[in-house]
Coordinates of C-alpha atoms in Angstrom, one line a residue:
E1 CA 21.6 -11.7 -3.3
A2 CA 20.1 -11.5 -6.8
L3 CA 19.0 -7.9 -6.3
A4 CA 22.6 -7.0 -5.2
R5 CA 23.9 -8.3 -8.5
G6 CA 21.2 -6.5 -10.5
V7 CA 19.4 -9.7 -11.4
P8 CA 15.7 -9.5 -11.6
S9 CA 13.6 -11.3 -9.0
V10 CA 10.1 -12.8 -9.4
C11 CA 8.4 -13.7 -6.2
C12 CA 5.1 -15.4 -5.4
C13 CA 4.8 -15.1 -1.7
E14 CA 4.2 -12.0 0.6
A15 CA 7.3 -12.4 2.7
V16 CA 9.6 -12.2 -0.3
A17 CA 7.4 -9.5 -2.0
E18 CA 7.9 -7.4 1.2
V19 CA 11.8 -7.6 0.9
V20 CA 11.7 -7.2 -2.9
G21 CA 9.4 -4.4 -2.9
D22 CA 9.4 -2.4 -6.2
A23 CA 12.7 -4.0 -7.4
G24 CA 11.0 -7.3 -8.1
L25 CA 8.0 -8.7 -10.0
R26 CA 5.2 -10.6 -8.0
S27 CA 3.5 -13.3 -9.8
P28 CA -0.2 -13.0 -9.5
D29 CA -0.9 -16.6 -8.8
T30 CA 1.4 -19.3 -7.6
L31 CA -0.7 -22.0 -8.9
D32 CA -0.9 -20.6 -12.3
D33 CA 2.3 -21.8 -14.2
V34 CA 1.3 -19.7 -17.3
A35 CA 1.0 -16.6 -15.2
F36 CA 4.2 -17.3 -13.5
A37 CA 6.1 -17.9 -16.8
A38 CA 4.7 -14.6 -18.0
T39 CA 6.1 -12.8 -14.9
I40 CA 9.4 -14.3 -15.6
D41 CA 9.3 -13.3 -19.2
Q42 CA 8.7 -9.7 -18.0
A43 CA 11.7 -9.9 -15.7
L44 CA 14.0 -11.2 -18.4
A45 CA 12.7 -8.6 -20.9
G46 CA 14.2 -5.9 -18.8
A47 CA 11.0 -4.8 -16.9
L48 CA 13.2 -3.6 -14.0
P49 CA 16.0 -1.3 -14.3
V50 CA 19.3 -2.6 -12.8
A51 CA 19.7 0.6 -10.8
T52 CA 16.4 -0.2 -9.2
L53 CA 17.4 -3.6 -8.1
T54 CA 20.8 -2.7 -6.7
A55 CA 19.3 0.3 -4.9
R56 CA 16.5 -1.9 -3.1
A57 CA 19.4 -4.5 -2.3
E58 CA 21.3 -1.7 -0.4
I59 CA 18.5 -1.6 2.2
F60 CA 19.1 -5.3 3.2
R61 CA 22.8 -5.7 3.2
W62 CA 23.8 -8.6 5.5
Q63 CA 26.1 -6.5 7.6
D64 CA 23.5 -3.8 8.1
V65 CA 20.8 -6.3 8.9
A66 CA 23.0 -8.2 11.5
E67 CA 23.8 -4.8 13.2
R68 CA 20.2 -3.9 13.5
V69 CA 19.4 -7.4 15.0
A70 CA 22.2 -7.0 17.5
L71 CA 21.1 -3.5 18.6
A72 CA 17.5 -4.8 19.0
E73 CA 18.6 -7.9 21.0
L74 CA 20.8 -5.5 23.1
A75 CA 17.8 -3.1 23.7
V76 CA 15.6 -6.1 24.9
A77 CA 18.4 -7.4 27.1
Q78 CA 18.8 -4.1 28.6
G79 CA 14.9 -3.8 29.3

C-alpha cells in the first residue's frame, strides 16, 4: 500500500525485502536502532524516486495477486 501511494518503504526482513525489491530500502541490522534510523532518514531524504515506488507496486496489485492465486488453486484442483 505504501509503494502504491509513492511512500518510501524501509524493511528489515527478507520476506518484505523480496516484495519491495529495489523500490525500498533494507536496514542492514534489525537490532541496530541507529542503522535503522539512518535507513529511514535516507528514505525520507528522497533516496527512492516516486516513479520507482509506484512501478514496483503495480506488480503486486491486490486484484492481480488474487487472480494468480485463484488460477494456481484451479490448476492444482484439476491435477
